[in-house]
Short mmCIF file of C-alpha atoms (C1' of nucleotides) in Angstrom, two decimals:
data_model
loop_
_atom_site.label_atom_id
_atom_site.label_comp_id
_atom_site.label_asym_id
_atom_site.label_seq_id
_atom_site.Cartn_x
_atom_site.Cartn_y
_atom_site.Cartn_z
CA MET A 1 98.83 137.42 97.36
CA ASP A 2 97.75 140.42 95.38
CA PRO A 3 94.02 141.01 95.77
CA ARG A 4 93.86 143.17 92.63
CA ILE A 5 92.20 141.26 89.84
CA GLY A 6 92.64 141.95 86.15
CA PRO A 7 89.68 142.26 83.75
CA ASP A 8 90.48 138.97 82.01
CA THR A 9 90.24 137.12 85.28
CA VAL A 10 86.89 138.67 86.11
CA ALA A 11 85.63 137.88 82.61
CA ALA A 12 86.36 134.19 83.11
CA ILE A 13 84.46 133.81 86.38
CA ALA A 14 81.69 136.12 85.15
CA ALA A 15 81.15 133.84 82.15
CA ASN A 16 81.02 130.88 84.49
CA VAL A 17 78.34 132.53 86.65
CA ALA A 18 76.48 133.76 83.57
CA ARG A 19 75.83 130.18 82.55
CA THR A 20 73.41 130.02 85.48
CA ILE A 21 72.20 133.56 86.27
CA ALA A 22 72.22 136.89 84.43
CA LEU A 23 73.90 139.80 86.25
CA ASP A 24 73.73 143.49 85.40
CA ALA A 25 76.80 145.75 85.64
CA GLU A 26 76.13 146.78 89.22
CA GLU A 27 75.57 143.22 90.44
CA LEU A 28 78.69 142.12 88.63
CA ALA A 29 80.71 144.88 90.30
CA LEU A 30 79.44 143.80 93.71
CA PHE A 31 80.32 140.22 92.89
CA ALA A 32 83.81 141.18 91.71
CA SER A 33 84.36 143.17 94.90
CA VAL A 34 84.23 140.07 97.09
CA LEU A 35 86.59 137.99 94.97
CA ARG A 36 90.04 137.34 96.36
CA LEU A 37 92.80 136.28 94.02
CA ARG A 38 95.26 133.80 95.46
CA GLU A 39 98.37 132.19 94.02
CA HIS A 40 99.21 128.68 95.16
CA PRO A 41 102.51 126.98 94.36
CA ARG A 42 102.51 123.29 93.48
CA LYS A 43 101.52 121.14 96.48
CA ALA A 44 100.07 124.09 98.38
CA VAL A 45 97.37 123.12 100.87
CA LEU A 46 94.10 125.01 100.39
CA LEU A 47 92.18 123.03 102.99
CA SER A 48 93.34 120.34 105.34
CA ARG A 49 91.19 117.64 106.80
CA GLY A 50 89.39 118.60 110.00
CA GLU A 51 89.36 122.33 109.23
CA VAL A 52 86.11 124.09 108.43
CA CYS A 53 85.85 125.02 104.75
CA ARG A 54 85.11 128.76 104.59
CA THR A 55 85.97 129.52 100.97
CA MET A 56 84.61 128.56 97.58
CA HIS A 57 87.56 128.25 95.23
CA TYR A 58 87.17 129.02 91.54
CA VAL A 59 90.19 127.88 89.51
CA VAL A 60 91.47 130.50 87.07
CA GLU A 61 94.63 128.67 86.05
CA GLY A 62 96.28 125.45 87.15
CA CYS A 63 94.68 122.46 88.82
CA ILE A 64 93.48 121.40 92.25
CA LYS A 65 92.66 118.01 93.72
CA VAL A 66 89.98 117.20 96.31
CA PHE A 67 90.76 113.99 98.16
CA ASN A 68 90.23 112.00 101.31
CA VAL A 69 92.43 109.55 103.14
CA ASP A 70 91.08 106.18 104.25
CA ASP A 71 91.82 104.19 107.39
CA GLU A 72 94.87 102.56 105.83
CA GLY A 73 96.31 105.96 104.91
CA VAL A 74 95.57 105.58 101.21
CA GLU A 75 94.63 108.78 99.40
CA HIS A 76 91.51 108.76 97.20
CA VAL A 77 91.04 111.63 94.77
CA VAL A 78 87.38 112.60 94.78
CA LYS A 79 87.60 115.17 92.02
CA PHE A 80 89.94 117.35 90.02
CA ALA A 81 89.34 121.05 89.49
CA PRO A 82 91.24 122.45 86.50
CA GLU A 83 90.48 125.83 84.89
CA ASP A 84 86.87 127.01 85.21
CA TRP A 85 85.95 124.45 87.89
CA TRP A 86 84.87 125.07 91.46
CA ALA A 87 86.40 123.26 94.41
CA PHE A 88 85.25 123.24 98.04
CA ASP A 89 83.76 120.86 100.58
CA ILE A 90 80.05 121.53 100.23
CA GLU A 91 79.07 119.84 103.46
CA SER A 92 81.65 121.70 105.52
CA PHE A 93 81.00 125.03 103.80
CA ALA A 94 77.23 124.81 104.17
CA LEU A 95 77.05 123.42 107.70
CA GLY A 96 80.24 124.80 109.21
CA VAL A 97 81.34 121.32 110.27
CA PRO A 98 84.93 120.04 110.02
CA CYS A 99 85.59 118.83 106.51
CA SER A 100 86.41 115.25 105.67
CA TYR A 101 88.38 116.21 102.58
CA GLY A 102 91.70 117.80 101.84
CA ILE A 103 92.23 120.24 98.97
CA GLU A 104 95.65 120.79 97.41
CA ALA A 105 97.18 122.37 94.31
CA ILE A 106 98.59 119.88 91.80
CA GLU A 107 100.14 122.58 89.63
CA ALA A 108 100.99 126.19 90.37
CA THR A 109 97.45 127.52 90.54
CA ARG A 110 95.62 130.83 90.65
CA THR A 111 92.20 130.82 92.28
CA LEU A 112 89.47 133.28 93.01
CA GLY A 113 88.04 132.74 96.48
CA ILE A 114 84.67 133.76 97.89
CA GLY A 115 84.31 133.69 101.65
CA LYS A 116 81.22 132.29 103.31
CA ASP A 117 80.31 135.65 104.84
CA ASP A 118 80.62 137.38 101.49
CA MET A 119 78.51 134.72 99.88
CA GLU A 120 75.80 135.29 102.46
CA MET A 121 75.97 139.01 101.81
CA LEU A 122 75.44 138.26 98.12
CA TYR A 123 72.43 136.08 98.94
CA ARG A 124 70.85 139.01 100.78
CA ARG A 125 71.69 141.74 98.30
CA VAL A 126 71.27 139.71 95.08
CA PRO A 127 68.96 136.77 95.75
CA LYS A 128 69.77 135.29 92.35
CA PHE A 129 72.96 133.98 93.93
CA GLU A 130 70.88 131.59 95.99
CA ARG A 131 69.91 130.02 92.74
CA PHE A 132 73.49 129.95 91.56
CA SER A 133 74.63 128.10 94.67
CA ARG A 134 71.72 125.70 94.64
CA ILE A 135 72.46 124.73 91.06
CA LEU A 136 76.19 124.39 91.72
CA PHE A 137 75.23 122.10 94.58
CA GLN A 138 72.76 120.12 92.52
CA ASN A 139 75.31 119.62 89.79
CA ALA A 140 77.77 118.33 92.35
CA TYR A 141 75.13 115.87 93.52
CA ILE A 142 74.38 114.70 90.00
CA ALA A 143 78.07 114.31 89.17
CA LEU A 144 78.47 112.24 92.31
CA GLN A 145 75.56 110.01 91.33
CA ARG A 146 77.21 109.35 87.99
CA ARG A 147 80.40 108.36 89.77
CA VAL A 148 78.58 105.95 92.06
CA GLU A 149 76.89 104.33 89.08
CA GLN A 150 80.17 104.10 87.22
CA SER A 151 82.09 102.64 90.11
CA LEU A 152 79.41 99.96 90.41
CA SER A 153 78.78 99.16 86.76
CA LEU A 154 82.01 99.90 84.86
CA GLU A 155 85.35 98.24 85.10
CA ALA A 156 88.64 100.05 85.34
CA GLY A 157 89.30 100.42 81.61
CA GLU A 158 85.88 101.96 81.03
CA ARG A 159 86.25 104.25 84.03
CA TYR A 160 89.57 105.38 82.58
CA ALA A 161 87.87 106.20 79.27
CA ALA A 162 85.17 108.13 81.15
CA PHE A 163 87.84 110.08 83.02
CA ARG A 164 89.47 111.12 79.75
CA ARG A 165 86.14 112.30 78.40
CA LYS A 166 85.31 114.25 81.56
CA TYR A 167 88.70 115.94 81.89
CA PRO A 168 90.07 116.34 78.34
CA GLY A 169 93.81 116.87 78.25
CA LEU A 170 94.18 116.71 82.01
CA GLU A 171 95.87 113.33 81.91
CA ALA A 172 98.96 114.83 80.28
CA ARG A 173 99.30 117.48 82.98
CA ILE A 174 99.15 115.53 86.21
CA PRO A 175 100.97 112.54 87.74
CA GLN A 176 99.41 109.25 86.73
CA LYS A 177 99.26 108.02 90.25
CA LEU A 178 96.62 110.70 90.86
CA VAL A 179 94.60 109.42 87.93
CA ALA A 180 94.89 105.93 89.39
CA SER A 181 93.72 107.23 92.75
CA TYR A 182 90.73 108.91 91.09
CA LEU A 183 89.84 105.71 89.23
CA GLY A 184 90.20 103.56 92.33
CA VAL A 185 93.03 101.38 91.02
CA THR A 186 96.73 101.06 91.86
CA PRO A 187 99.26 103.07 89.85
CA GLU A 188 100.78 99.78 88.66
CA PHE A 189 97.51 98.58 87.27
CA LEU A 190 96.79 101.87 85.49
CA SER A 191 100.20 101.54 83.89
CA THR A 192 99.37 98.11 82.48
CA LEU A 193 95.95 99.38 81.37
CA ARG A 194 97.64 102.12 79.37
CA ARG A 195 100.12 99.70 77.84
CA ARG A 196 97.26 97.47 76.73
CA LEU A 197 95.47 100.40 75.09
CA LEU A 198 98.62 101.40 73.18
CA THR A 199 99.35 97.91 71.85
CA GLU A 200 95.71 97.47 70.88
CA GLU A 201 95.54 100.80 69.03
CA LYS A 202 98.52 100.08 66.74
CA PRO A 203 99.37 96.37 66.71
CA MET B 1 43.87 104.40 97.85
CA ASP B 2 42.18 105.94 100.83
CA PRO B 3 43.42 109.47 101.40
CA ARG B 4 42.23 109.49 105.02
CA ILE B 5 45.18 109.19 107.34
CA GLY B 6 45.09 107.93 110.90
CA PRO B 7 46.68 109.80 113.82
CA ASP B 8 49.43 107.16 114.25
CA THR B 9 50.54 107.63 110.67
CA VAL B 10 50.69 111.41 111.04
CA ALA B 11 52.62 111.01 114.29
CA ALA B 12 55.32 109.00 112.52
CA ILE B 13 55.98 111.50 109.75
CA ALA B 14 55.59 114.43 112.15
CA ALA B 15 58.35 112.96 114.32
CA ASN B 16 60.50 112.60 111.24
CA VAL B 17 60.02 116.25 110.29
CA ALA B 18 60.45 117.36 113.89
CA ARG B 19 64.02 116.08 113.86
CA THR B 20 64.80 119.02 111.56
CA ILE B 21 62.24 121.77 112.18
CA ALA B 22 59.70 122.57 114.92
CA LEU B 23 56.08 122.95 113.81
CA ASP B 24 53.17 124.37 115.81
CA ALA B 25 49.70 122.79 115.71
CA GLU B 26 48.50 124.93 112.83
CA GLU B 27 51.57 124.30 110.67
CA LEU B 28 51.32 120.61 111.39
CA ALA B 29 47.67 120.59 110.31
CA LEU B 30 48.58 122.32 107.06
CA PHE B 31 51.36 119.79 106.50
CA ALA B 32 49.03 116.86 107.24
CA SER B 33 46.47 118.25 104.79
CA VAL B 34 48.80 117.76 101.81
CA LEU B 35 49.81 114.20 102.66
CA ARG B 36 48.38 111.45 100.47
CA LEU B 37 48.35 107.91 101.79
CA ARG B 38 49.01 105.25 99.18
CA GLU B 39 49.12 101.46 99.40
CA HIS B 40 51.49 99.64 97.08
CA PRO B 41 51.47 95.87 96.63
CA ARG B 42 54.78 94.04 96.29
CA LYS B 43 56.55 94.96 93.01
CA ALA B 44 54.39 98.03 92.46
CA VAL B 45 56.08 100.71 90.38
CA LEU B 46 56.18 104.12 92.06
CA LEU B 47 58.33 105.74 89.39
CA SER B 48 59.63 104.36 86.13
CA ARG B 49 62.70 105.52 84.33
CA GLY B 50 62.15 108.48 82.04
CA GLU B 51 59.13 109.85 83.92
CA VAL B 52 59.39 113.08 85.86
CA CYS B 53 59.39 112.51 89.61
CA ARG B 54 56.61 114.67 91.07
CA THR B 55 56.19 113.11 94.52
CA MET B 56 58.31 112.78 97.63
CA HIS B 57 57.54 109.38 99.14
CA TYR B 58 57.78 108.85 102.89
CA VAL B 59 57.64 105.16 103.82
CA VAL B 60 55.24 104.38 106.67
CA GLU B 61 55.42 100.62 106.42
CA GLY B 62 57.16 98.21 104.05
CA CYS B 63 60.18 98.85 101.90
CA ILE B 64 61.04 100.51 98.60
CA LYS B 65 64.06 100.26 96.34
CA VAL B 66 65.59 103.01 94.21
CA PHE B 67 67.60 101.61 91.33
CA ASN B 68 68.99 102.22 87.89
CA VAL B 69 69.64 99.90 84.98
CA ASP B 70 72.97 99.99 83.15
CA ASP B 71 73.72 99.52 79.46
CA GLU B 72 73.89 95.74 79.82
CA GLY B 73 70.46 95.67 81.45
CA VAL B 74 71.84 94.94 84.92
CA GLU B 75 69.92 96.52 87.78
CA HIS B 76 71.87 98.46 90.42
CA VAL B 77 70.12 99.29 93.68
CA VAL B 78 71.08 102.81 94.69
CA LYS B 79 69.28 102.82 98.02
CA PHE B 80 66.65 101.10 100.10
CA ALA B 81 63.89 103.01 101.87
CA PRO B 82 62.30 101.01 104.70
CA GLU B 83 60.08 102.56 107.41
CA ASP B 84 60.78 106.22 108.21
CA TRP B 85 62.93 106.80 105.09
CA TRP B 86 62.28 109.12 102.17
CA ALA B 87 62.53 108.01 98.57
CA PHE B 88 62.45 110.13 95.42
CA ASP B 89 64.73 111.22 92.60
CA ILE B 90 66.02 114.54 93.86
CA GLU B 91 67.35 115.69 90.50
CA SER B 92 64.13 114.93 88.67
CA PHE B 93 61.92 116.33 91.44
CA ALA B 94 63.87 119.57 91.75
CA LEU B 95 64.49 120.27 88.08
CA GLY B 96 61.48 118.61 86.48
CA VAL B 97 63.72 116.57 84.19
CA PRO B 98 63.11 112.89 83.32
CA CYS B 99 64.47 110.69 86.08
CA SER B 100 67.27 108.23 85.58
CA TYR B 101 66.06 105.97 88.37
CA GLY B 102 63.24 103.57 88.93
CA ILE B 103 61.42 103.24 92.25
CA GLU B 104 59.53 100.06 93.21
CA ALA B 105 58.02 98.46 96.27
CA ILE B 106 59.91 95.40 97.54
CA GLU B 107 57.26 94.54 100.11
CA ALA B 108 53.62 95.56 100.38
CA THR B 109 54.20 99.18 101.33
CA ARG B 110 52.26 102.16 102.63
CA THR B 111 53.65 105.56 101.79
CA LEU B 112 52.76 109.17 102.43
CA GLY B 113 53.28 111.26 99.33
CA ILE B 114 53.81 114.99 98.98
CA GLY B 115 53.35 116.47 95.54
CA LYS B 116 55.74 119.04 94.14
CA ASP B 117 53.04 121.72 93.98
CA ASP B 118 52.01 121.10 97.56
CA MET B 119 55.62 121.28 98.62
CA GLU B 120 55.99 124.65 96.95
CA MET B 121 52.84 125.86 98.68
CA LEU B 122 54.43 124.79 101.98
CA TYR B 123 57.61 126.71 101.12
CA ARG B 124 55.54 129.87 100.65
CA ARG B 125 53.27 129.52 103.67
CA VAL B 126 55.80 127.97 106.09
CA PRO B 127 59.32 128.91 105.00
CA LYS B 128 60.83 126.53 107.54
CA PHE B 129 60.09 123.77 105.04
CA GLU B 130 62.76 125.21 102.77
CA ARG B 131 65.18 124.34 105.51
CA PHE B 132 63.70 120.87 105.86
CA SER B 133 64.15 120.14 102.17
CA ARG B 134 67.60 121.60 102.02
CA ILE B 135 68.75 119.41 104.89
CA LEU B 136 67.09 116.32 103.42
CA PHE B 137 68.95 117.09 100.23
CA GLN B 138 72.25 117.69 102.00
CA ASN B 139 71.94 114.44 103.89
CA ALA B 140 71.36 112.62 100.63
CA TYR B 141 74.51 114.21 99.25
CA ILE B 142 76.54 113.25 102.31
CA ALA B 143 75.23 109.68 102.25
CA LEU B 144 76.17 109.45 98.60
CA GLN B 145 79.70 110.68 99.35
CA ARG B 146 80.08 107.94 101.94
CA ARG B 147 79.01 105.35 99.38
CA VAL B 148 81.53 106.58 96.83
CA GLU B 149 84.29 106.43 99.40
CA GLN B 150 83.23 102.96 100.48
CA SER B 151 82.99 101.59 96.98
CA LEU B 152 86.54 102.83 96.35
CA SER B 153 88.20 101.90 99.63
CA LEU B 154 86.34 98.89 101.05
CA GLU B 155 86.11 95.40 99.69
CA ALA B 156 82.90 93.43 99.35
CA GLY B 157 82.94 91.84 102.83
CA GLU B 158 83.37 95.22 104.49
CA ARG B 159 80.69 96.83 102.33
CA TYR B 160 78.37 94.01 103.38
CA ALA B 161 79.09 94.74 107.04
CA ALA B 162 78.44 98.44 106.42
CA PHE B 163 75.13 97.59 104.76
CA ARG B 164 74.04 95.59 107.81
CA ARG B 165 74.91 98.49 110.09
CA LYS B 166 73.08 101.02 107.91
CA TYR B 167 69.91 98.95 107.46
CA PRO B 168 69.55 96.82 110.62
CA GLY B 169 67.29 93.84 110.11
CA LEU B 170 66.55 94.67 106.50
CA GLU B 171 68.63 91.78 105.21
CA ALA B 172 66.13 89.26 106.59
CA ARG B 173 63.22 90.96 104.82
CA ILE B 174 64.40 91.30 101.24
CA PRO B 175 65.78 88.99 98.52
CA GLN B 176 69.54 88.61 98.73
CA LYS B 177 70.01 89.37 95.11
CA LEU B 178 68.90 92.92 95.91
CA VAL B 179 71.50 93.14 98.64
CA ALA B 180 74.09 91.89 96.14
CA SER B 181 72.93 94.52 93.67
CA TYR B 182 73.28 97.23 96.33
CA LEU B 183 76.78 96.04 97.22
CA GLY B 184 77.86 95.83 93.61
CA VAL B 185 78.60 92.09 93.57
CA THR B 186 76.94 89.10 91.96
CA PRO B 187 74.34 87.13 93.94
CA GLU B 188 76.60 84.09 93.73
CA PHE B 189 79.49 85.89 95.32
CA LEU B 190 77.33 87.31 98.11
CA SER B 191 76.22 83.77 98.80
CA THR B 192 79.79 82.58 99.25
CA LEU B 193 80.59 85.64 101.36
CA ARG B 194 77.77 84.71 103.73
CA ARG B 195 78.87 81.10 103.89
CA ARG B 196 82.37 82.23 104.84
CA LEU B 197 81.02 84.46 107.61
CA LEU B 198 78.95 81.59 109.05
CA THR B 199 81.79 79.07 109.09
CA GLU B 200 84.11 81.68 110.62
CA GLU B 201 81.67 82.59 113.38
CA LYS B 202 81.17 79.05 114.63
CA PRO B 203 83.86 76.68 113.36
"C1'" DC C 1 51.54 69.54 93.43
"C1'" DG C 2 53.91 71.81 89.85
"C1'" DT C 3 56.13 75.90 88.27
"C1'" DC C 4 58.96 79.67 88.69
"C1'" DT C 5 62.36 82.12 90.94
"C1'" DA C 6 65.95 82.54 94.37
"C1'" DT C 7 69.89 80.57 96.48
"C1'" DT C 8 73.73 77.52 96.91
"C1'" DT C 9 77.73 75.12 95.22
"C1'" DG C 10 81.71 74.23 92.36
"C1'" DA C 11 85.02 74.76 88.51
"C1'" DA C 12 87.28 77.63 85.42
"C1'" DT C 13 88.43 82.31 84.31
"C1'" DG C 14 89.42 87.13 84.59
"C1'" DT C 15 90.35 91.30 86.90
"C1'" DA C 16 93.04 93.85 89.86
"C1'" DC C 17 96.41 93.77 93.81
"C1'" DT C 18 100.90 93.08 96.28
"C1'" DC C 19 105.56 92.88 96.23
"C1'" DA C 20 109.89 93.47 94.13
"C1'" DA C 21 112.93 95.39 90.98
"C1'" DA C 22 114.31 98.04 87.03
"C1'" DA C 23 114.02 102.05 84.19
"C1'" DG C 24 112.88 106.92 83.43
"C1'" DC C 25 112.86 111.72 84.68
"C1'" DG C 26 113.46 116.13 86.96
"C1'" DG C 27 115.72 118.79 89.92
"C1'" DT C 28 119.83 120.13 92.62
"C1'" DG C 29 124.39 120.73 93.97
"C1'" DG C 30 129.14 120.04 93.10
"C1'" DC D 1 127.52 120.30 82.68
"C1'" DC D 2 127.16 116.17 84.71
"C1'" DA D 3 126.35 113.07 88.55
"C1'" DC D 4 123.43 111.88 91.93
"C1'" DC D 5 119.11 111.71 94.53
"C1'" DG D 6 114.32 111.08 95.06
"C1'" DC D 7 110.11 110.22 93.00
"C1'" DT D 8 107.24 108.38 89.35
"C1'" DT D 9 106.36 104.94 86.02
"C1'" DT D 10 107.02 100.48 84.01
"C1'" DT D 11 107.44 95.51 84.11
"C1'" DG D 12 106.84 90.91 85.82
"C1'" DA D 13 105.63 87.08 88.90
"C1'" DG D 14 102.64 85.32 92.09
"C1'" DT D 15 98.22 85.84 94.53
"C1'" DA D 16 93.66 87.24 96.05
"C1'" DC D 17 89.29 88.77 94.95
"C1'" DA D 18 85.27 88.45 92.32
"C1'" DT D 19 82.95 86.88 87.98
"C1'" DT D 20 80.90 83.69 84.63
"C1'" DC D 21 78.80 79.58 83.58
"C1'" DA D 22 76.53 75.41 84.75
"C1'" DA D 23 73.95 72.60 87.62
"C1'" DA D 24 71.78 71.19 91.84
"C1'" DT D 25 68.78 72.51 95.72
"C1'" DA D 26 65.50 75.07 98.17
"C1'" DG D 27 61.49 78.22 98.68
"C1'" DA D 28 57.40 80.70 97.40
"C1'" DC D 29 53.16 81.08 95.24
"C1'" DG D 30 49.19 79.93 92.73
#
DNA sequence: CGTCTATTTGAATGTACTCAAAAGCGGTGG
DNA sequence: CCACCGCTTTTGAGTACATTCAAATAGACG
């Protein structure tokens, strides 16, 4: 794990933050100073269930899954985090309680991590970051609301279409059983769904 | 709508707030001064879709539903708010954007309302209220996460059992088609579910 | 009492699951 | 380089869960 971070990498996360708050050069330097670059091979565990989540992960390259495991041992993917997405357990990070989710790399992935202590330092020194976090959190809430509505009102084929709109191109990069898990259907059924779509498109 | 509020009513909401933050007599008086008591007959509209949500509603007596309507015109109940629950559209309230939910009284209902401006005054004068709101918001997020997990991993009978645990006694007070809407099943199917439970309990 | 809505019931249908087996695909070692 | 292993994906048959539609019954309210 080399903590040195190239300018391209900083530019990516800076652009992400800039969508919410404007930082001057000094603030940006302070922000960059707390970032920790990490390389995760495929299947690497970033957070395992029951741990306390102490790091906000920003994905520079690759893809991460956030998931939980139900009573029958079935894995449910809660969200994917490809390039330019954030991944962490908000509840656990904010409250310091054991997390109910696991986080793992699906591909070889490079992330920038911000520790909880560093984040609190940023809040004190650059209060704008409070706003950044609050909005990140609000967006997570809104995204979750959409998912609840969809899982209640759409059927599997429509949820699949929504997934493809939300994560363009991701489908080709990750195992389909993970897509099935995200949609809340079995891998077998997703397979037949896809077959149906193909035969309908060009009969 | 009589804005005068009896001591019992204040005691109820004060106890609710006290579960999160401790207020002294003066702070409590300031808090009580911004509360507005409102009486809503059955089916009264507290918020209609597209409006901006400017009030946090605390339910003193009765019951409220928060719902959205999908593309086919089907209503989906997102949550119920009986006595001692809060109901408002967090996204719309926080950001001032048009809400995507409707809020209506299911029974004749008395609520205490706090306006957005008053809430911001409280944040300035008694910063502890920031904490109160943040935790209210976090709890909403966590509750929503549970619902997503349940809608993916539980089947209708189990979701029904979970509903009865979450809202004890509520089932007897409200139309069953609303329960069905909350569970994400048709009223007909909920009816057969209930019949099955009865015949299984005492054969 | 009559009207309107909610609930129950049943039949036919559709959606998605389980189980089982075959086919595809990627890596690894001989 | 190829053969084999393990994992993912596909395919199909049979089944369970939940829906739609239609009609009968029960409740609530004016």
